[in-house]
């Protein structure tokens, strides 16, 4: 009875698409550097084992035989992974797929699967980060959607000097792990993730080069500005046809983070308002967190 209920749970279209998008992301992540390690192979096999109940469900009834063939020798290599990925993409590109599923949700699920694939062998290579960066640039329509801004900002700052240090890689791993369900991973364990995140805590990441409009938009400010007093900012915002609020809520469009005394703003925690905004972003509300430098550029 339990297996039957679990099977029925997968019959929701949203669940089917999530499973497929996650597989696409995992395969893209493990194949990013042109090689599939043993740990990465185990991660793909674990996804397959967790979703065997979908064997007779389209399109998995066509995908699974290819996966089973790939694992006939106990390991999936790069060519086999790319073959499975090619077939999966054929189904995600179908017109029927887009008719009843939200494209943004689909892309975010692929992104989270990609992060899982990248983390599955415990290391993040330069080639994997390059593919991630290319994917983010190709999907910049996700700007403003959690966690696109956060990941893009963190990655851009980490590679700013041309060299990604071990500390920066660990920081990326700690942040990327937020978007992996460790219950569905073979190699990524919750206790290891928590230990890493205790050492490398990243919060309050601002969007990079955000598009800021004012007419009928709602603004909030946190921190200390290096250019104006809070009441002056409020007056300026209202003069441009927007509304200014002292607190963060679901109706806020932009939370502006003051830059005075915070040169490393992308890696800093700004307290209660940013935390509230981040929680609302996780719930799907389009609150864009911007640094005041970008705010002043648009005024």
PDB file of C-alpha atoms in Angstrom:
ATOM      1  CA  UNK A   1       0.000   0.000   0.000  1.00  0.00           C
ATOM      2  CA  UNK A   2       2.852   2.385   0.850  1.00  0.00           C
ATOM      3  CA  UNK A   3       4.506   1.808  -2.529  1.00  0.00           C
ATOM      4  CA  UNK A   4       1.185   2.372  -4.287  1.00  0.00           C
ATOM      5  CA  UNK A   5       0.662   5.662  -2.468  1.00  0.00           C
ATOM      6  CA  UNK A   6       4.177   6.776  -3.326  1.00  0.00           C
ATOM      7  CA  UNK A   7       3.529   5.864  -6.955  1.00  0.00           C
ATOM      8  CA  UNK A   8       0.313   7.877  -7.004  1.00  0.00           C
ATOM      9  CA  UNK A   9       2.177  10.805  -5.487  1.00  0.00           C
ATOM     10  CA  UNK A  10       4.354  10.924  -8.572  1.00  0.00           C
ATOM     11  CA  UNK A  11       1.357  11.060 -10.859  1.00  0.00           C
ATOM     12  CA  UNK A  12       0.951  14.797 -10.389  1.00  0.00           C
ATOM     13  CA  UNK A  13       2.308  16.578 -13.435  1.00  0.00           C
ATOM     14  CA  UNK A  14       4.320  18.923 -11.252  1.00  0.00           C
ATOM     15  CA  UNK A  15       6.073  15.990  -9.585  1.00  0.00           C
ATOM     16  CA  UNK A  16       6.838  14.349 -12.928  1.00  0.00           C
ATOM     17  CA  UNK A  17       8.354  17.532 -14.247  1.00  0.00           C
ATOM     18  CA  UNK A  18      10.346  18.108 -11.106  1.00  0.00           C
ATOM     19  CA  UNK A  19      11.798  14.606 -11.369  1.00  0.00           C
ATOM     20  CA  UNK A  20      12.752  15.146 -15.019  1.00  0.00           C
ATOM     21  CA  UNK A  21      14.159  18.635 -14.466  1.00  0.00           C
ATOM     22  CA  UNK A  22      16.228  17.411 -11.524  1.00  0.00           C
ATOM     23  CA  UNK A  23      17.659  14.581 -13.623  1.00  0.00           C
ATOM     24  CA  UNK A  24      18.566  17.031 -16.409  1.00  0.00           C
ATOM     25  CA  UNK A  25      20.282  19.285 -13.892  1.00  0.00           C
ATOM     26  CA  UNK A  26      22.199  16.440 -12.222  1.00  0.00           C
ATOM     27  CA  UNK A  27      23.420  15.166 -15.595  1.00  0.00           C
ATOM     28  CA  UNK A  28      24.495  18.647 -16.653  1.00  0.00           C
ATOM     29  CA  UNK A  29      26.331  19.071 -13.355  1.00  0.00           C
ATOM     30  CA  UNK A  30      28.199  15.750 -13.439  1.00  0.00           C
ATOM     31  CA  UNK A  31      29.103  16.135 -17.123  1.00  0.00           C
ATOM     32  CA  UNK A  32      30.223  19.757 -16.856  1.00  0.00           C
ATOM     33  CA  UNK A  33      33.952  18.982 -16.715  1.00  0.00           C
ATOM     34  CA  UNK A  34      33.875  16.291 -19.413  1.00  0.00           C
ATOM     35  CA  UNK A  35      34.365  13.427 -16.969  1.00  0.00           C
ATOM     36  CA  UNK A  36      32.087  11.417 -14.680  1.00  0.00           C
ATOM     37  CA  UNK A  37      33.730  10.337 -11.434  1.00  0.00           C
ATOM     38  CA  UNK A  38      32.654   7.307  -9.429  1.00  0.00           C
ATOM     39  CA  UNK A  39      30.906   9.540  -6.884  1.00  0.00           C
ATOM     40  CA  UNK A  40      29.059  11.401  -9.648  1.00  0.00           C
ATOM     41  CA  UNK A  41      28.028   8.095 -11.214  1.00  0.00           C
ATOM     42  CA  UNK A  42      26.643   7.007  -7.839  1.00  0.00           C
ATOM     43  CA  UNK A  43      24.622  10.220  -7.656  1.00  0.00           C
ATOM     44  CA  UNK A  44      22.951   9.487 -10.999  1.00  0.00           C
ATOM     45  CA  UNK A  45      22.296   5.869  -9.959  1.00  0.00           C
ATOM     46  CA  UNK A  46      20.768   7.082  -6.708  1.00  0.00           C
ATOM     47  CA  UNK A  47      18.330   9.325  -8.622  1.00  0.00           C
ATOM     48  CA  UNK A  48      17.338   6.316 -10.737  1.00  0.00           C
ATOM     49  CA  UNK A  49      16.808   4.075  -7.689  1.00  0.00           C
ATOM     50  CA  UNK A  50      14.623   6.710  -6.008  1.00  0.00           C
ATOM     51  CA  UNK A  51      12.397   7.084  -9.083  1.00  0.00           C
ATOM     52  CA  UNK A  52      11.952   3.497 -10.234  1.00  0.00           C
ATOM     53  CA  UNK A  53       8.222   3.764  -9.602  1.00  0.00           C
ATOM     54  CA  UNK A  54       8.065   5.928 -12.736  1.00  0.00           C
ATOM     55  CA  UNK A  55       9.254   3.116 -15.000  1.00  0.00           C
ATOM     56  CA  UNK A  56       5.944   2.836 -16.862  1.00  0.00           C
ATOM     57  CA  UNK A  57       5.208   6.554 -16.963  1.00  0.00           C
ATOM     58  CA  UNK A  58       5.958   8.715 -20.000  1.00  0.00           C
ATOM     59  CA  UNK A  59       8.661   9.911 -20.688  1.00  0.00           C
ATOM     60  CA  UNK A  60      10.533   7.807 -18.130  1.00  0.00           C
ATOM     61  CA  UNK A  61       9.510   4.601 -19.880  1.00  0.00           C
ATOM     62  CA  UNK A  62      11.877   5.714 -22.654  1.00  0.00           C
ATOM     63  CA  UNK A  63      14.570   7.306 -20.494  1.00  0.00           C
ATOM     64  CA  UNK A  64      14.985   4.477 -17.976  1.00  0.00           C
ATOM     65  CA  UNK A  65      16.002   1.767 -20.480  1.00  0.00           C
ATOM     66  CA  UNK A  66      18.833   4.019 -21.644  1.00  0.00           C
ATOM     67  CA  UNK A  67      19.956   4.581 -18.041  1.00  0.00           C
ATOM     68  CA  UNK A  68      19.808   0.843 -17.339  1.00  0.00           C
ATOM     69  CA  UNK A  69      21.941   0.128 -20.397  1.00  0.00           C
ATOM     70  CA  UNK A  70      24.454   2.745 -19.290  1.00  0.00           C
ATOM     71  CA  UNK A  71      24.756   1.123 -15.861  1.00  0.00           C
ATOM     72  CA  UNK A  72      25.111  -2.418 -17.220  1.00  0.00           C
ATOM     73  CA  UNK A  73      28.793  -2.283 -16.259  1.00  0.00           C
ATOM     74  CA  UNK A  74      28.029  -0.557 -12.941  1.00  0.00           C
ATOM     75  CA  UNK A  75      29.154   2.925 -14.033  1.00  0.00           C
ATOM     76  CA  UNK A  76      27.886   5.661 -16.342  1.00  0.00           C
ATOM     77  CA  UNK A  77      30.603   7.355 -18.385  1.00  0.00           C
ATOM     78  CA  UNK A  78      30.600  10.791 -20.001  1.00  0.00           C
ATOM     79  CA  UNK A  79      29.297   9.599 -23.388  1.00  0.00           C
ATOM     80  CA  UNK A  80      26.469   7.644 -21.773  1.00  0.00           C
ATOM     81  CA  UNK A  81      25.575  10.582 -19.510  1.00  0.00           C
ATOM     82  CA  UNK A  82      25.425  12.888 -22.524  1.00  0.00           C
ATOM     83  CA  UNK A  83      23.224  10.387 -24.385  1.00  0.00           C
ATOM     84  CA  UNK A  84      20.742  10.293 -21.503  1.00  0.00           C
ATOM     85  CA  UNK A  85      20.899  14.092 -21.203  1.00  0.00           C
ATOM     86  CA  UNK A  86      20.188  14.474 -24.928  1.00  0.00           C
ATOM     87  CA  UNK A  87      17.088  12.279 -24.650  1.00  0.00           C
ATOM     88  CA  UNK A  88      15.845  14.109 -21.540  1.00  0.00           C
ATOM     89  CA  UNK A  89      16.187  17.445 -23.315  1.00  0.00           C
ATOM     90  CA  UNK A  90      14.092  16.117 -26.201  1.00  0.00           C
ATOM     91  CA  UNK A  91      11.215  15.693 -23.773  1.00  0.00           C
ATOM     92  CA  UNK A  92      11.705  18.968 -21.904  1.00  0.00           C
ATOM     93  CA  UNK A  93      11.650  20.794 -25.242  1.00  0.00           C
ATOM     94  CA  UNK A  94       8.345  19.282 -26.333  1.00  0.00           C
ATOM     95  CA  UNK A  95       5.533  21.778 -26.960  1.00  0.00           C
ATOM     96  CA  UNK A  96       3.215  19.809 -24.675  1.00  0.00           C
ATOM     97  CA  UNK A  97       5.716  20.191 -21.862  1.00  0.00           C
ATOM     98  CA  UNK A  98       5.531  23.966 -21.932  1.00  0.00           C
ATOM     99  CA  UNK A  99       1.762  24.129 -22.236  1.00  0.00           C
ATOM    100  CA  UNK A 100       1.051  23.166 -18.658  1.00  0.00           C
ATOM    101  CA  UNK A 101       4.232  23.829 -16.740  1.00  0.00           C
ATOM    102  CA  UNK A 102       5.758  27.048 -15.530  1.00  0.00           C
ATOM    103  CA  UNK A 103       9.008  27.734 -17.411  1.00  0.00           C
ATOM    104  CA  UNK A 104      10.598  29.604 -14.509  1.00  0.00           C
ATOM    105  CA  UNK A 105       9.934  26.738 -12.110  1.00  0.00           C
ATOM    106  CA  UNK A 106      11.350  24.319 -14.657  1.00  0.00           C
ATOM    107  CA  UNK A 107      14.589  26.276 -15.009  1.00  0.00           C
ATOM    108  CA  UNK A 108      15.041  26.658 -11.251  1.00  0.00           C
ATOM    109  CA  UNK A 109      14.584  22.911 -10.784  1.00  0.00           C
ATOM    110  CA  UNK A 110      17.248  22.283 -13.441  1.00  0.00           C
ATOM    111  CA  UNK A 111      19.554  24.769 -11.702  1.00  0.00           C
ATOM    112  CA  UNK A 112      19.134  23.014  -8.356  1.00  0.00           C
ATOM    113  CA  UNK A 113      19.771  19.656 -10.017  1.00  0.00           C
ATOM    114  CA  UNK A 114      22.909  21.081 -11.619  1.00  0.00           C
ATOM    115  CA  UNK A 115      24.183  22.199  -8.214  1.00  0.00           C
ATOM    116  CA  UNK A 116      23.517  18.701  -6.845  1.00  0.00           C
ATOM    117  CA  UNK A 117      25.490  17.160  -9.692  1.00  0.00           C
ATOM    118  CA  UNK A 118      28.388  19.559  -9.186  1.00  0.00           C
ATOM    119  CA  UNK A 119      28.563  18.839  -5.456  1.00  0.00           C
ATOM    120  CA  UNK A 120      28.172  15.085  -5.760  1.00  0.00           C
ATOM    121  CA  UNK A 121      31.906  14.346  -5.851  1.00  0.00           C
ATOM    122  CA  UNK A 122      32.786  16.832  -3.097  1.00  0.00           C
ATOM    123  CA  UNK A 123      34.705  19.215  -5.367  1.00  0.00           C
ATOM    124  CA  UNK A 124      33.833  22.107  -7.675  1.00  0.00           C
ATOM    125  CA  UNK A 125      36.155  22.422 -10.657  1.00  0.00           C
ATOM    126  CA  UNK A 126      36.839  25.539 -12.723  1.00  0.00           C
ATOM    127  CA  UNK A 127      35.168  23.941 -15.745  1.00  0.00           C
ATOM    128  CA  UNK A 128      32.035  23.203 -13.705  1.00  0.00           C
ATOM    129  CA  UNK A 129      31.910  26.804 -12.496  1.00  0.00           C
ATOM    130  CA  UNK A 130      32.374  28.041 -16.059  1.00  0.00           C
ATOM    131  CA  UNK A 131      29.425  25.952 -17.246  1.00  0.00           C
ATOM    132  CA  UNK A 132      27.337  27.229 -14.352  1.00  0.00           C
ATOM    133  CA  UNK A 133      28.309  30.802 -15.189  1.00  0.00           C
ATOM    134  CA  UNK A 134      27.423  30.253 -18.865  1.00  0.00           C
ATOM    135  CA  UNK A 135      24.067  28.748 -17.884  1.00  0.00           C
ATOM    136  CA  UNK A 136      23.287  31.727 -15.660  1.00  0.00           C
ATOM    137  CA  UNK A 137      24.134  34.158 -18.447  1.00  0.00           C
ATOM    138  CA  UNK A 138      21.962  32.230 -20.904  1.00  0.00           C
ATOM    139  CA  UNK A 139      19.052  32.252 -18.453  1.00  0.00           C
ATOM    140  CA  UNK A 140      19.227  35.823 -17.191  1.00  0.00           C
ATOM    141  CA  UNK A 141      15.454  36.036 -17.559  1.00  0.00           C
ATOM    142  CA  UNK A 142      15.482  34.417 -14.108  1.00  0.00           C
ATOM    143  CA  UNK A 143      16.872  37.614 -12.601  1.00  0.00           C
ATOM    144  CA  UNK A 144      14.802  38.497  -9.553  1.00  0.00           C
ATOM    145  CA  UNK A 145      13.876  34.851  -8.954  1.00  0.00           C
ATOM    146  CA  UNK A 146      15.312  33.046  -5.935  1.00  0.00           C
ATOM    147  CA  UNK A 147      18.042  31.777  -5.896  1.00  0.00           C
ATOM    148  CA  UNK A 148      19.277  33.094  -9.290  1.00  0.00           C
ATOM    149  CA  UNK A 149      20.425  36.509  -8.014  1.00  0.00           C
ATOM    150  CA  UNK A 150      22.154  35.027  -4.994  1.00  0.00           C
ATOM    151  CA  UNK A 151      24.099  32.422  -6.978  1.00  0.00           C
ATOM    152  CA  UNK A 152      25.017  34.819  -9.786  1.00  0.00           C
ATOM    153  CA  UNK A 153      26.251  37.483  -7.368  1.00  0.00           C
ATOM    154  CA  UNK A 154      28.288  35.061  -5.278  1.00  0.00           C
ATOM    155  CA  UNK A 155      29.896  33.445  -8.314  1.00  0.00           C
ATOM    156  CA  UNK A 156      30.742  36.798  -9.905  1.00  0.00           C
ATOM    157  CA  UNK A 157      32.432  38.068  -6.753  1.00  0.00           C
ATOM    158  CA  UNK A 158      34.360  34.814  -6.235  1.00  0.00           C
ATOM    159  CA  UNK A 159      35.922  34.954  -9.697  1.00  0.00           C
ATOM    160  CA  UNK A 160      36.446  38.711  -9.761  1.00  0.00           C
ATOM    161  CA  UNK A 161      40.244  38.493  -9.287  1.00  0.00           C
ATOM    162  CA  UNK A 162      40.575  35.667 -11.812  1.00  0.00           C
ATOM    163  CA  UNK A 163      41.498  33.049  -9.210  1.00  0.00           C
ATOM    164  CA  UNK A 164      39.023  31.072  -7.101  1.00  0.00           C
ATOM    165  CA  UNK A 165      40.663  30.190  -3.792  1.00  0.00           C
ATOM    166  CA  UNK A 166      39.937  27.149  -1.641  1.00  0.00           C
ATOM    167  CA  UNK A 167      38.012  29.367   0.781  1.00  0.00           C
ATOM    168  CA  UNK A 168      35.887  30.736  -2.065  1.00  0.00           C
ATOM    169  CA  UNK A 169      35.203  27.206  -3.342  1.00  0.00           C
ATOM    170  CA  UNK A 170      34.127  26.134   0.145  1.00  0.00           C
ATOM    171  CA  UNK A 171      31.918  29.197   0.401  1.00  0.00           C
ATOM    172  CA  UNK A 172      30.290  28.304  -2.927  1.00  0.00           C
ATOM    173  CA  UNK A 173      29.825  24.701  -1.783  1.00  0.00           C
ATOM    174  CA  UNK A 174      28.244  25.872   1.477  1.00  0.00           C
ATOM    175  CA  UNK A 175      25.801  28.110  -0.352  1.00  0.00           C
ATOM    176  CA  UNK A 176      25.005  25.708  -3.215  1.00  0.00           C
ATOM    177  CA  UNK A 177      24.211  22.988  -0.671  1.00  0.00           C
ATOM    178  CA  UNK A 178      21.196  25.037   0.449  1.00  0.00           C
ATOM    179  CA  UNK A 179      19.448  23.917  -2.726  1.00  0.00           C
ATOM    180  CA  UNK A 180      20.155  20.188  -2.518  1.00  0.00           C
ATOM    181  CA  UNK A 181      17.740  17.819  -0.809  1.00  0.00           C
ATOM    182  CA  UNK A 182      20.230  15.626   1.057  1.00  0.00           C
ATOM    183  CA  UNK A 183      17.507  13.005   1.517  1.00  0.00           C
ATOM    184  CA  UNK A 184      17.643  12.386  -2.239  1.00  0.00           C
ATOM    185  CA  UNK A 185      21.420  12.487  -2.592  1.00  0.00           C
ATOM    186  CA  UNK A 186      23.833   9.563  -2.355  1.00  0.00           C
ATOM    187  CA  UNK A 187      26.992  11.550  -1.616  1.00  0.00           C
ATOM    188  CA  UNK A 188      25.834  14.832  -0.070  1.00  0.00           C
ATOM    189  CA  UNK A 189      25.147  14.351   3.634  1.00  0.00           C
ATOM    190  CA  UNK A 190      23.269  16.725   5.923  1.00  0.00           C
ATOM    191  CA  UNK A 191      25.804  16.615   8.784  1.00  0.00           C
ATOM    192  CA  UNK A 192      28.687  17.463   6.428  1.00  0.00           C
ATOM    193  CA  UNK A 193      26.671  20.300   4.882  1.00  0.00           C
ATOM    194  CA  UNK A 194      25.838  21.783   8.288  1.00  0.00           C
ATOM    195  CA  UNK A 195      29.471  21.631   9.368  1.00  0.00           C
ATOM    196  CA  UNK A 196      30.582  23.441   6.213  1.00  0.00           C
ATOM    197  CA  UNK A 197      27.830  26.056   6.540  1.00  0.00           C
ATOM    198  CA  UNK A 198      28.802  26.784  10.130  1.00  0.00           C
ATOM    199  CA  UNK A 199      32.258  27.760   8.902  1.00  0.00           C
ATOM    200  CA  UNK A 200      31.173  29.509   5.703  1.00  0.00           C
ATOM    201  CA  UNK A 201      27.983  31.467   6.295  1.00  0.00           C
ATOM    202  CA  UNK A 202      26.731  33.607   3.396  1.00  0.00           C
ATOM    203  CA  UNK A 203      23.633  35.788   3.657  1.00  0.00           C
ATOM    204  CA  UNK A 204      22.210  38.958   2.172  1.00  0.00           C
ATOM    205  CA  UNK A 205      23.483  38.729  -1.392  1.00  0.00           C
ATOM    206  CA  UNK A 206      22.472  41.578  -3.671  1.00  0.00           C
ATOM    207  CA  UNK A 207      21.453  41.317  -7.305  1.00  0.00           C
ATOM    208  CA  UNK A 208      24.058  42.166  -9.946  1.00  0.00           C
ATOM    209  CA  UNK A 209      23.147  45.038 -12.310  1.00  0.00           C
ATOM    210  CA  UNK A 210      19.433  44.884 -11.435  1.00  0.00           C
ATOM    211  CA  UNK A 211      16.792  46.625 -13.505  1.00  0.00           C
ATOM    212  CA  UNK A 212      15.217  49.212 -11.212  1.00  0.00           C
ATOM    213  CA  UNK A 213      11.976  51.031 -12.037  1.00  0.00           C
ATOM    214  CA  UNK A 214      10.170  53.491  -9.803  1.00  0.00           C
ATOM    215  CA  UNK A 215       6.636  54.167 -11.013  1.00  0.00           C
ATOM    216  CA  UNK A 216       4.188  52.615  -8.496  1.00  0.00           C
ATOM    217  CA  UNK A 217       6.936  50.443  -6.990  1.00  0.00           C
ATOM    218  CA  UNK A 218       7.548  49.943  -3.261  1.00  0.00           C
ATOM    219  CA  UNK A 219      10.980  50.559  -1.739  1.00  0.00           C
ATOM    220  CA  UNK A 220      12.543  49.835   1.629  1.00  0.00           C
ATOM    221  CA  UNK A 221      16.059  50.713   2.864  1.00  0.00           C
ATOM    222  CA  UNK A 222      18.343  48.989   5.347  1.00  0.00           C
ATOM    223  CA  UNK A 223      21.769  49.843   6.712  1.00  0.00           C
ATOM    224  CA  UNK A 224      23.549  53.169   6.497  1.00  0.00           C
ATOM    225  CA  UNK A 225      23.790  55.070   3.234  1.00  0.00           C
ATOM    226  CA  UNK A 226      27.050  56.697   2.193  1.00  0.00           C
ATOM    227  CA  UNK A 227      25.252  59.428   0.241  1.00  0.00           C
ATOM    228  CA  UNK A 228      22.044  60.501   1.983  1.00  0.00           C
ATOM    229  CA  UNK A 229      19.944  60.356   5.114  1.00  0.00           C
ATOM    230  CA  UNK A 230      17.018  57.961   5.257  1.00  0.00           C
ATOM    231  CA  UNK A 231      14.397  60.743   5.018  1.00  0.00           C
ATOM    232  CA  UNK A 232      16.159  62.163   1.950  1.00  0.00           C
ATOM    233  CA  UNK A 233      16.063  58.767   0.240  1.00  0.00           C
ATOM    234  CA  UNK A 234      12.370  58.421   1.060  1.00  0.00           C
ATOM    235  CA  UNK A 235      11.630  61.837  -0.431  1.00  0.00           C
ATOM    236  CA  UNK A 236      13.605  61.027  -3.568  1.00  0.00           C
ATOM    237  CA  UNK A 237      11.835  57.704  -4.058  1.00  0.00           C
ATOM    238  CA  UNK A 238       8.394  59.296  -3.683  1.00  0.00           C
ATOM    239  CA  UNK A 239       9.346  62.126  -6.063  1.00  0.00           C
ATOM    240  CA  UNK A 240      10.023  59.497  -8.730  1.00  0.00           C
ATOM    241  CA  UNK A 241       6.528  58.023  -8.354  1.00  0.00           C
ATOM    242  CA  UNK A 242       7.345  55.189  -5.965  1.00  0.00           C
ATOM    243  CA  UNK A 243       6.410  54.500  -2.341  1.00  0.00           C
ATOM    244  CA  UNK A 244       8.801  54.236   0.608  1.00  0.00           C
ATOM    245  CA  UNK A 245       8.265  51.892   3.555  1.00  0.00           C
ATOM    246  CA  UNK A 246      10.240  51.448   6.740  1.00  0.00           C
ATOM    247  CA  UNK A 247       9.591  47.727   7.023  1.00  0.00           C
ATOM    248  CA  UNK A 248       9.857  44.671   4.768  1.00  0.00           C
ATOM    249  CA  UNK A 249       6.642  42.957   3.707  1.00  0.00           C
ATOM    250  CA  UNK A 250       5.234  41.002   0.780  1.00  0.00           C
ATOM    251  CA  UNK A 251       4.370  44.210  -1.066  1.00  0.00           C
ATOM    252  CA  UNK A 252       7.971  45.464  -1.190  1.00  0.00           C
ATOM    253  CA  UNK A 253       9.545  45.417  -4.664  1.00  0.00           C
ATOM    254  CA  UNK A 254      13.069  46.586  -3.761  1.00  0.00           C
ATOM    255  CA  UNK A 255      15.112  46.375  -0.593  1.00  0.00           C
ATOM    256  CA  UNK A 256      18.065  48.758  -0.932  1.00  0.00           C
ATOM    257  CA  UNK A 257      21.132  47.855   1.140  1.00  0.00           C
ATOM    258  CA  UNK A 258      23.239  50.765   2.352  1.00  0.00           C
ATOM    259  CA  UNK A 259      26.919  50.538   1.414  1.00  0.00           C
ATOM    260  CA  UNK A 260      28.560  52.740   4.038  1.00  0.00           C
ATOM    261  CA  UNK A 261      31.352  50.796   5.695  1.00  0.00           C
ATOM    262  CA  UNK A 262      30.512  47.574   3.858  1.00  0.00           C
ATOM    263  CA  UNK A 263      32.928  47.176   0.930  1.00  0.00           C
ATOM    264  CA  UNK A 264      32.354  43.404   0.820  1.00  0.00           C
ATOM    265  CA  UNK A 265      28.579  43.764   0.696  1.00  0.00           C
ATOM    266  CA  UNK A 266      28.032  40.617  -1.353  1.00  0.00           C
ATOM    267  CA  UNK A 267      29.245  38.398   1.486  1.00  0.00           C
ATOM    268  CA  UNK A 268      27.822  40.316   4.422  1.00  0.00           C
ATOM    269  CA  UNK A 269      24.778  39.836   6.591  1.00  0.00           C
ATOM    270  CA  UNK A 270      22.711  42.983   7.107  1.00  0.00           C
ATOM    271  CA  UNK A 271      20.375  41.804   9.795  1.00  0.00           C
ATOM    272  CA  UNK A 272      16.652  41.529  10.193  1.00  0.00           C
ATOM    273  CA  UNK A 273      15.354  43.244   7.037  1.00  0.00           C
ATOM    274  CA  UNK A 274      17.594  41.296   4.677  1.00  0.00           C
ATOM    275  CA  UNK A 275      16.680  38.088   6.478  1.00  0.00           C
ATOM    276  CA  UNK A 276      12.991  38.900   6.062  1.00  0.00           C
ATOM    277  CA  UNK A 277      13.482  39.686   2.377  1.00  0.00           C
ATOM    278  CA  UNK A 278      15.404  36.446   1.826  1.00  0.00           C
ATOM    279  CA  UNK A 279      12.637  34.429   3.472  1.00  0.00           C
ATOM    280  CA  UNK A 280      10.012  36.092   1.280  1.00  0.00           C
ATOM    281  CA  UNK A 281      12.137  35.437  -1.815  1.00  0.00           C
ATOM    282  CA  UNK A 282      12.289  31.764  -0.863  1.00  0.00           C
ATOM    283  CA  UNK A 283       8.487  31.788  -0.743  1.00  0.00           C
ATOM    284  CA  UNK A 284       8.347  33.135  -4.297  1.00  0.00           C
ATOM    285  CA  UNK A 285       7.842  36.845  -3.707  1.00  0.00           C
ATOM    286  CA  UNK A 286       9.769  39.010  -6.190  1.00  0.00           C
ATOM    287  CA  UNK A 287      11.642  41.221  -3.744  1.00  0.00           C
ATOM    288  CA  UNK A 288      14.882  42.355  -5.350  1.00  0.00           C
ATOM    289  CA  UNK A 289      17.757  43.075  -2.959  1.00  0.00           C
ATOM    290  CA  UNK A 290      19.958  45.792  -4.454  1.00  0.00           C
ATOM    291  CA  UNK A 291      23.100  47.555  -3.348  1.00  0.00           C
ATOM    292  CA  UNK A 292      22.737  51.310  -3.029  1.00  0.00           C
ATOM    293  CA  UNK A 293      25.362  51.877  -5.748  1.00  0.00           C
ATOM    294  CA  UNK A 294      22.906  50.408  -8.271  1.00  0.00           C
ATOM    295  CA  UNK A 295      20.097  52.428  -6.705  1.00  0.00           C
ATOM    296  CA  UNK A 296      21.942  55.723  -7.200  1.00  0.00           C
ATOM    297  CA  UNK A 297      22.853  54.792 -10.765  1.00  0.00           C
ATOM    298  CA  UNK A 298      19.148  54.688 -11.604  1.00  0.00           C
ATOM    299  CA  UNK A 299      18.061  57.805  -9.734  1.00  0.00           C
TER     300      UNK A 299
END
